[in-house]
CSV table of C-alpha atoms in Angstrom, one decimal:
chain,number,residue,atom,x,y,z
O,1,MET,CA,28.7,-15.6,-14.2
O,2,ILE,CA,28.1,-16.4,-17.9
O,3,ILE,CA,27.1,-13.5,-20.0
O,4,HIS,CA,24.9,-14.2,-23.1
O,5,GLN,CA,24.6,-11.9,-26.1
O,6,ASP,CA,21.3,-11.0,-27.8
O,7,TYR,CA,19.4,-13.1,-25.4
O,8,PRO,CA,15.6,-13.6,-26.0
O,9,LEU,CA,13.4,-12.4,-23.2
O,10,GLN,CA,10.0,-13.8,-24.3
O,11,SER,CA,10.0,-16.6,-21.7
O,12,LEU,CA,11.1,-14.2,-19.0
O,13,ASN,CA,8.1,-11.9,-19.0
O,14,THR,CA,4.6,-13.0,-18.4
O,15,PHE,CA,3.1,-10.9,-21.2
O,16,GLY,CA,5.2,-13.1,-23.5
O,17,VAL,CA,6.5,-10.1,-25.4
O,18,GLN,CA,9.6,-10.9,-27.6
O,19,GLN,CA,12.4,-8.5,-26.9
O,20,TYR,CA,16.2,-9.1,-26.8
O,21,ALA,CA,18.8,-8.3,-24.2
O,22,LYS,CA,22.1,-7.1,-25.7
O,23,GLN,CA,23.7,-8.8,-22.7
O,24,PHE,CA,22.1,-11.2,-20.2
O,25,GLY,CA,23.3,-12.9,-17.0
O,26,ILE,CA,21.8,-14.8,-14.0
O,27,VAL,CA,22.6,-13.6,-10.5
O,28,GLN,CA,22.9,-16.5,-8.0
O,29,SER,CA,25.2,-14.8,-5.5
O,30,LEU,CA,26.2,-11.3,-4.3
O,31,GLU,CA,29.5,-11.8,-6.0
O,32,ASN,CA,27.6,-12.1,-9.3
O,33,ILE,CA,26.2,-8.6,-8.8
O,34,HIS,CA,29.7,-7.2,-8.3
O,35,GLN,CA,30.8,-9.0,-11.5
O,36,ALA,CA,27.9,-7.6,-13.4
O,37,LEU,CA,28.6,-4.0,-12.4
O,38,VAL,CA,32.0,-4.2,-14.1
O,39,LEU,CA,30.2,-4.7,-17.4
O,40,ASP,CA,27.3,-2.3,-16.8
O,41,PRO,CA,26.8,0.1,-13.8
O,42,ASN,CA,23.1,0.4,-14.5
O,43,PRO,CA,21.7,-3.1,-15.3
O,44,PHE,CA,18.1,-4.0,-15.8
O,45,ILE,CA,16.9,-6.4,-13.2
O,46,ILE,CA,14.2,-9.1,-13.8
O,47,GLY,CA,12.6,-11.3,-11.2
O,48,GLY,CA,9.6,-13.4,-12.2
O,49,GLY,CA,8.9,-11.0,-15.1
O,50,SER,CA,5.3,-10.7,-13.9
O,51,ASN,CA,5.1,-7.0,-13.3
O,52,ILE,CA,6.8,-5.5,-16.4
O,53,LEU,CA,5.9,-4.6,-20.0
O,54,LEU,CA,8.8,-4.5,-22.4
O,55,THR,CA,8.1,-2.0,-25.1
O,56,LYS,CA,11.6,-2.1,-26.6
O,57,ASN,CA,14.9,-4.0,-26.3
O,58,PRO,CA,16.7,-3.1,-23.1
O,59,ASP,CA,19.8,-1.0,-23.9
O,60,GLY,CA,22.2,-2.6,-21.4
O,61,LEU,CA,22.8,-5.6,-19.4
O,62,VAL,CA,19.8,-7.6,-18.1
O,63,LEU,CA,20.1,-9.6,-14.9
O,64,LYS,CA,17.8,-12.3,-13.8
O,65,ASN,CA,17.6,-12.5,-10.0
O,66,GLU,CA,17.9,-16.1,-8.8
O,67,LEU,CA,19.2,-15.4,-5.2
O,68,LYS,CA,17.7,-18.3,-3.2
O,69,GLY,CA,17.2,-19.2,0.4
O,70,LYS,CA,14.6,-19.2,3.3
O,71,SER,CA,15.7,-19.1,6.9
O,72,ILE,CA,14.5,-18.5,10.5
O,73,LEU,CA,16.2,-15.7,12.2
O,74,THR,CA,14.4,-15.5,15.6
O,75,GLU,CA,11.6,-17.5,17.1
O,76,MET,CA,9.5,-16.1,20.0
O,77,ASP,CA,6.3,-17.2,21.8
O,78,GLU,CA,4.0,-15.3,19.5
O,79,THR,CA,6.0,-14.5,16.4
O,80,ILE,CA,8.7,-15.8,14.2
O,81,ILE,CA,11.2,-13.7,12.2
O,82,VAL,CA,12.2,-15.1,8.8
O,83,ARG,CA,14.5,-14.0,6.0
O,84,LEU,CA,13.6,-14.6,2.4
O,85,MET,CA,16.1,-14.2,-0.4
O,86,SER,CA,14.9,-12.0,-3.2
O,87,GLY,CA,15.0,-14.6,-6.0
O,88,GLU,CA,12.7,-17.0,-4.3
O,89,ASN,CA,9.2,-17.5,-5.8
O,90,TRP,CA,6.8,-15.5,-3.8
O,91,HIS,CA,3.9,-18.0,-3.8
O,92,GLU,CA,6.2,-20.8,-2.8
O,93,CYS,CA,7.3,-18.7,0.2
O,94,VAL,CA,3.6,-18.2,1.2
O,95,GLN,CA,3.1,-22.0,1.0
O,96,TRP,CA,6.1,-22.5,3.2
O,97,ALA,CA,4.8,-20.1,5.8
O,98,VAL,CA,1.3,-21.6,5.8
O,99,SER,CA,2.6,-25.1,6.0
O,100,HIS,CA,4.3,-24.2,9.3
O,101,GLY,CA,1.2,-22.4,10.6
O,102,TRP,CA,2.8,-18.9,10.4
O,103,GLY,CA,0.3,-16.2,9.5
O,104,GLY,CA,0.5,-12.8,7.9
O,105,ILE,CA,1.0,-13.4,4.2
O,106,GLU,CA,-1.7,-16.0,3.4
O,107,ASN,CA,-4.0,-13.4,1.8
O,108,LEU,CA,-1.1,-12.7,-0.6
O,109,SER,CA,-1.2,-16.2,-2.1
O,110,LEU,CA,-0.7,-16.8,-5.8
O,111,ILE,CA,0.6,-13.3,-6.4
O,112,PRO,CA,3.1,-14.0,-9.3
O,113,GLY,CA,6.7,-13.0,-9.2
O,114,THR,CA,9.7,-13.2,-6.9
O,115,VAL,CA,10.3,-12.0,-3.3
O,116,GLY,CA,12.3,-9.0,-4.5
O,117,ALA,CA,9.2,-7.5,-6.2
O,118,ALA,CA,7.1,-7.7,-3.0
O,119,PRO,CA,8.5,-4.6,-1.2
O,120,MET,CA,9.1,-2.8,-4.5
O,121,GLN,CA,5.4,-3.0,-5.3
O,122,ASN,CA,4.2,-3.2,-1.7
O,123,ILE,CA,2.2,-6.1,-3.0
O,124,GLY,CA,-1.3,-6.5,-1.6
O,125,ALA,CA,-4.5,-8.4,-2.0
O,126,TYR,CA,-7.7,-9.2,-0.1
O,127,GLY,CA,-7.1,-6.9,2.8
O,128,ALA,CA,-3.4,-7.4,3.3
O,129,GLU,CA,-0.2,-5.8,2.2
O,130,ILE,CA,3.5,-6.8,2.5
O,131,LYS,CA,4.1,-3.7,4.6
O,132,ASP,CA,2.0,-5.1,7.4
O,133,VAL,CA,4.6,-7.8,8.2
O,134,LEU,CA,7.8,-6.5,6.7
O,135,ILE,CA,10.6,-5.5,9.1
O,136,GLU,CA,13.4,-4.6,6.7
O,137,VAL,CA,14.8,-4.9,3.2
O,138,ALA,CA,18.4,-5.6,2.3
O,139,ALA,CA,19.6,-4.2,-1.0
O,140,MET,CA,22.8,-3.6,-2.9
O,141,ASP,CA,23.5,0.0,-3.7
O,142,LEU,CA,24.7,-0.4,-7.3
O,143,GLN,CA,26.6,2.8,-7.3
O,144,GLU,CA,28.5,2.3,-4.0
O,145,GLU,CA,28.5,-1.5,-4.3
O,146,LYS,CA,27.6,-1.9,-0.7
O,147,GLU,CA,24.7,-3.4,1.2
O,148,VAL,CA,22.0,-1.0,2.5
O,149,ILE,CA,19.3,-1.9,5.0
O,150,PHE,CA,15.9,-0.2,4.7
O,151,SER,CA,13.5,-0.3,7.7
O,152,ASN,CA,9.8,-0.6,7.1
O,153,ARG,CA,9.5,3.2,7.5
O,154,GLY,CA,12.5,3.7,5.3
O,155,CYS,CA,10.8,1.9,2.5
O,156,LYS,CA,8.2,4.7,2.4
O,157,PHE,CA,5.4,2.4,1.5
O,158,GLY,CA,2.3,3.6,-0.3
O,159,TYR,CA,-0.5,2.0,-2.3
O,160,ARG,CA,1.4,-0.4,-4.6
O,161,ASP,CA,4.3,1.9,-4.1
O,162,SER,CA,7.6,2.2,-2.3
O,163,ILE,CA,10.9,4.2,-2.3
O,164,PHE,CA,12.2,1.7,-4.9
O,165,LYS,CA,9.7,3.0,-7.5
O,166,ASN,CA,10.6,6.6,-6.9
O,167,PRO,CA,12.3,8.0,-10.0
O,168,GLU,CA,15.2,9.2,-7.8
O,169,TYR,CA,15.8,5.7,-6.5
O,170,ARG,CA,14.6,3.4,-9.4
O,171,GLY,CA,17.3,1.2,-10.7
O,172,LYS,CA,19.7,2.3,-8.0
O,173,TYR,CA,19.3,-0.8,-5.8
O,174,PHE,CA,19.3,-4.5,-6.2
O,175,ILE,CA,17.0,-5.9,-3.5
O,176,THR,CA,18.7,-9.0,-2.1
O,177,SER,CA,16.5,-10.2,0.8
O,178,ILE,CA,13.6,-9.2,3.0
O,179,VAL,CA,12.8,-9.9,6.7
O,180,LEU,CA,9.3,-10.6,7.8
O,181,GLU,CA,7.6,-11.0,11.2
O,182,LEU,CA,4.9,-13.7,11.0
O,183,SER,CA,2.4,-14.8,13.7
O,184,LYS,CA,2.6,-18.2,15.3
O,185,HIS,CA,-1.0,-17.8,16.5
O,186,PRO,CA,-2.6,-16.1,13.6
O,187,VAL,CA,-6.1,-14.8,13.3
O,188,ALA,CA,-7.5,-15.4,9.8
O,189,ASN,CA,-8.4,-12.3,7.8
O,190,ALA,CA,-11.6,-13.1,5.8
O,191,LYS,CA,-13.1,-9.7,5.6
O,192,TYR,CA,-12.8,-9.3,1.8
O,193,ALA,CA,-16.1,-10.0,0.1
O,194,ASP,CA,-14.8,-12.5,-2.5
O,195,ILE,CA,-13.1,-14.5,0.3
O,196,GLU,CA,-16.2,-14.5,2.5
O,197,LYS,CA,-18.2,-15.8,-0.4
O,198,LYS,CA,-15.8,-18.6,-1.1
O,199,LEU,CA,-15.7,-19.7,2.5
O,200,THR,CA,-19.5,-19.6,2.7
O,201,GLU,CA,-19.6,-21.9,-0.4
O,202,LYS,CA,-17.4,-24.3,1.5
O,203,ASN,CA,-19.4,-24.0,4.7
O,204,ILE,CA,-16.4,-22.7,6.6
O,205,THR,CA,-17.4,-20.5,9.5
O,206,HIS,CA,-14.1,-20.5,11.5
O,207,PRO,CA,-11.4,-20.3,8.9
O,208,THR,CA,-7.8,-21.1,9.5
O,209,ILE,CA,-4.9,-19.4,7.6
O,210,GLU,CA,-4.8,-22.6,5.4
O,211,ASP,CA,-8.5,-22.1,4.6
O,212,ILE,CA,-7.8,-18.5,3.6
O,213,HIS,CA,-4.8,-19.6,1.5
O,214,HIS,CA,-6.8,-22.0,-0.5
O,215,ALA,CA,-9.8,-19.6,-0.9
O,216,VAL,CA,-7.5,-16.9,-2.2
O,217,ILE,CA,-6.0,-19.3,-4.7
O,218,GLU,CA,-9.4,-20.4,-6.0
O,219,VAL,CA,-10.6,-16.8,-6.3
O,220,ARG,CA,-7.5,-15.7,-8.1
O,221,GLN,CA,-7.5,-18.7,-10.5
O,222,TYR,CA,-11.1,-18.0,-11.5
O,223,LYS,CA,-10.6,-14.2,-11.9
O,224,LEU,CA,-7.1,-14.1,-13.4
O,225,PRO,CA,-5.8,-15.8,-16.6
O,226,ASP,CA,-2.8,-18.2,-16.4
O,227,PRO,CA,0.2,-16.4,-18.0
O,228,ALA,CA,1.3,-19.8,-19.3
O,229,ILE,CA,-1.9,-19.9,-21.4
O,230,ILE,CA,-2.5,-16.3,-22.2
O,231,GLY,CA,0.1,-13.5,-21.7
O,232,ASN,CA,-0.7,-11.0,-19.0
O,233,ALA,CA,0.8,-9.2,-16.0
O,234,GLY,CA,-2.1,-9.5,-13.6
O,235,SER,CA,-3.7,-6.2,-12.6
O,236,PHE,CA,-2.5,-3.6,-15.0
O,237,PHE,CA,-3.8,-0.4,-13.3
O,238,LYS,CA,-3.8,0.8,-9.7
O,239,ASN,CA,-7.1,1.4,-8.0
O,240,PRO,CA,-7.4,5.2,-8.0
O,241,ILE,CA,-7.8,7.1,-4.7
O,242,ILE,CA,-10.0,10.1,-5.2
O,243,SER,CA,-11.5,12.9,-3.1
O,244,ILE,CA,-15.0,12.7,-1.7
O,245,GLU,CA,-15.9,15.5,-4.0
O,246,GLN,CA,-14.7,13.5,-7.0
O,247,PHE,CA,-16.6,10.5,-5.8
O,248,GLU,CA,-19.8,12.5,-5.5
O,249,LYS,CA,-19.3,13.6,-9.1
O,250,LEU,CA,-18.8,10.0,-10.1
O,251,LYS,CA,-22.0,9.0,-8.3
O,252,SER,CA,-23.9,11.6,-10.3
O,253,ILE,CA,-22.9,9.6,-13.4
O,254,LYS,CA,-23.0,6.1,-11.9
O,255,HIS,CA,-25.4,5.9,-8.9
O,256,ASP,CA,-24.1,2.4,-8.0
O,257,ALA,CA,-20.4,3.4,-7.9
O,258,ILE,CA,-18.3,1.1,-5.8
O,259,HIS,CA,-15.9,2.6,-3.3
O,260,TYR,CA,-13.9,1.9,-0.2
O,261,PRO,CA,-13.1,4.5,2.4
O,262,VAL,CA,-9.5,5.5,2.8
O,263,ASP,CA,-9.7,8.4,5.2
O,264,ALA,CA,-12.0,11.3,6.1
O,265,THR,CA,-11.6,13.0,2.7
O,266,HIS,CA,-10.7,10.2,0.2
O,267,VAL,CA,-12.1,6.9,-1.1
O,268,LYS,CA,-10.6,4.2,-3.3
O,269,VAL,CA,-12.6,3.2,-6.4
O,270,PRO,CA,-11.8,-0.2,-8.1
O,271,ALA,CA,-10.1,0.4,-11.4
O,272,GLY,CA,-11.6,-2.8,-12.8
O,273,TRP,CA,-15.1,-1.5,-12.1
O,274,LEU,CA,-14.3,1.8,-13.9
O,275,ILE,CA,-12.9,0.0,-16.9
O,276,ASP,CA,-15.9,-2.4,-17.0
O,277,GLN,CA,-18.3,0.5,-16.7
O,278,ALA,CA,-16.5,2.2,-19.6
O,279,GLY,CA,-17.3,-0.8,-21.7
O,280,TRP,CA,-13.8,-2.4,-22.0
O,281,LYS,CA,-14.3,-5.7,-20.2
O,282,GLY,CA,-13.8,-8.5,-22.8
O,283,LYS,CA,-13.1,-6.0,-25.6
O,284,THR,CA,-10.3,-6.7,-28.0
O,285,ILE,CA,-8.5,-4.5,-30.5
O,286,GLY,CA,-6.1,-6.4,-32.8
O,287,ARG,CA,-4.0,-8.7,-30.6
O,288,VAL,CA,-4.7,-7.1,-27.3
O,289,GLY,CA,-7.7,-7.0,-25.0
O,290,CYS,CA,-9.2,-6.8,-21.5
O,291,PHE,CA,-9.9,-10.2,-19.9
O,292,GLU,CA,-13.5,-11.4,-19.9
O,293,ARG,CA,-13.6,-12.1,-16.2
O,294,GLN,CA,-11.6,-9.2,-14.9
O,295,ALA,CA,-11.4,-5.9,-16.8
O,296,LEU,CA,-8.4,-4.8,-14.8
O,297,VAL,CA,-6.3,-7.5,-16.6
O,298,ILE,CA,-4.9,-6.7,-20.1
O,299,VAL,CA,-4.1,-9.8,-22.1
O,300,ASN,CA,-1.9,-10.6,-25.1
O,301,ARG,CA,-4.2,-12.5,-27.3
O,302,GLY,CA,-1.6,-13.4,-29.9
O,303,SER,CA,1.9,-12.2,-30.6
O,304,ALA,CA,1.4,-8.6,-29.6
O,305,THR,CA,4.3,-6.3,-29.2
O,306,GLY,CA,4.9,-4.3,-26.0
O,307,GLU,CA,4.1,-1.2,-27.9
O,308,GLU,CA,0.7,-2.6,-29.0
O,309,ILE,CA,-0.1,-3.5,-25.4
O,310,TRP,CA,0.9,-0.1,-24.2
O,311,LYS,CA,-1.2,1.7,-26.9
O,312,PHE,CA,-4.2,-0.4,-25.8
O,313,ALA,CA,-3.7,0.5,-22.2
O,314,GLU,CA,-3.5,4.2,-23.0
O,315,LEU,CA,-6.8,3.9,-24.9
O,316,VAL,CA,-8.4,2.3,-21.8
O,317,LYS,CA,-6.8,5.0,-19.5
O,318,ASN,CA,-7.9,7.9,-21.7
O,319,ASP,CA,-11.5,6.6,-22.1
O,320,VAL,CA,-11.9,6.1,-18.4
O,321,PHE,CA,-10.8,9.7,-17.8
O,322,GLU,CA,-13.1,11.1,-20.6
O,323,LYS,CA,-16.1,9.3,-19.1
O,324,PHE,CA,-15.5,9.6,-15.4
O,325,ASP,CA,-12.9,12.4,-15.0
O,326,ILE,CA,-10.7,9.9,-13.0
O,327,HIS,CA,-7.1,9.1,-13.8
O,328,ILE,CA,-6.0,5.5,-13.6
O,329,GLU,CA,-2.3,4.8,-13.5
O,330,PRO,CA,-0.3,1.6,-14.4
O,331,GLU,CA,0.6,-0.7,-11.5
O,332,ILE,CA,3.2,-2.5,-13.6
O,333,ASN,CA,6.6,-1.2,-14.7
O,334,ILE,CA,6.9,0.0,-18.3
O,335,TRP,CA,10.2,-0.6,-20.0
């Protein structure tokens, strides 16, 4: 593995923030991980760079994950078990599954990044989450330098959360592959309002997973800016889950407050709606702003630094709390 010195990271993060790695290498095999640990026992790991905000130069070795491979492990009458290596592009894996008629991840189309980020973030969209189809995660324990297998339960999935984001475990593992169970006779999930609307526009009454796949792509392309054109990391904040009592308080301020039931005592409120209601949609300060079509997306409108973007995000977060008494937390990882 070749190690580069003072390597520019601007092209390796979707915010387009310019920071430099003191040392940088590309992981294309498990052996490369062992080689890297000789140089730095606590490396920074980058996949697609779509879920990070670099606010400073990483102190140590930065590794770009390019572990590749897609394979079928077991095929049964109703389901198929597949392994995806963690450096594969996530959307390309969705396309691969849909092209074979295997259902379960089509609602997660066009989510940027690599496969390795999928369990870390418990990626989700339009009524689906990776935890719904994931069997296990294989990871390299960077301290013990041995493979560890996490079951679905062992991943401790939460809303855009997993054991890998827990401070106790963060940076301890290099996710190498995941195993998914997909359906060979899938039933399309079109319950999300935006997807229903898109299918209605196309006069599709009995959608296939391919119909869902294309509908999700169209909705996301309209709502979310292309990082190749304007720097962003997609949804910046998590949708907050609040108590019924908190929601009643919100309704006293905003009678048309949007919410989705979580359980008997909690609801989820769209962070984008809160940010929009606070007046931030389309607003720009300096070189940073909220996207015009989706307030949840913070964009780099020029050559903003990571610190500028984070300061803007904190202004948004604090203003939402002051106006609605609701905390919104970042979905992305702040470096």
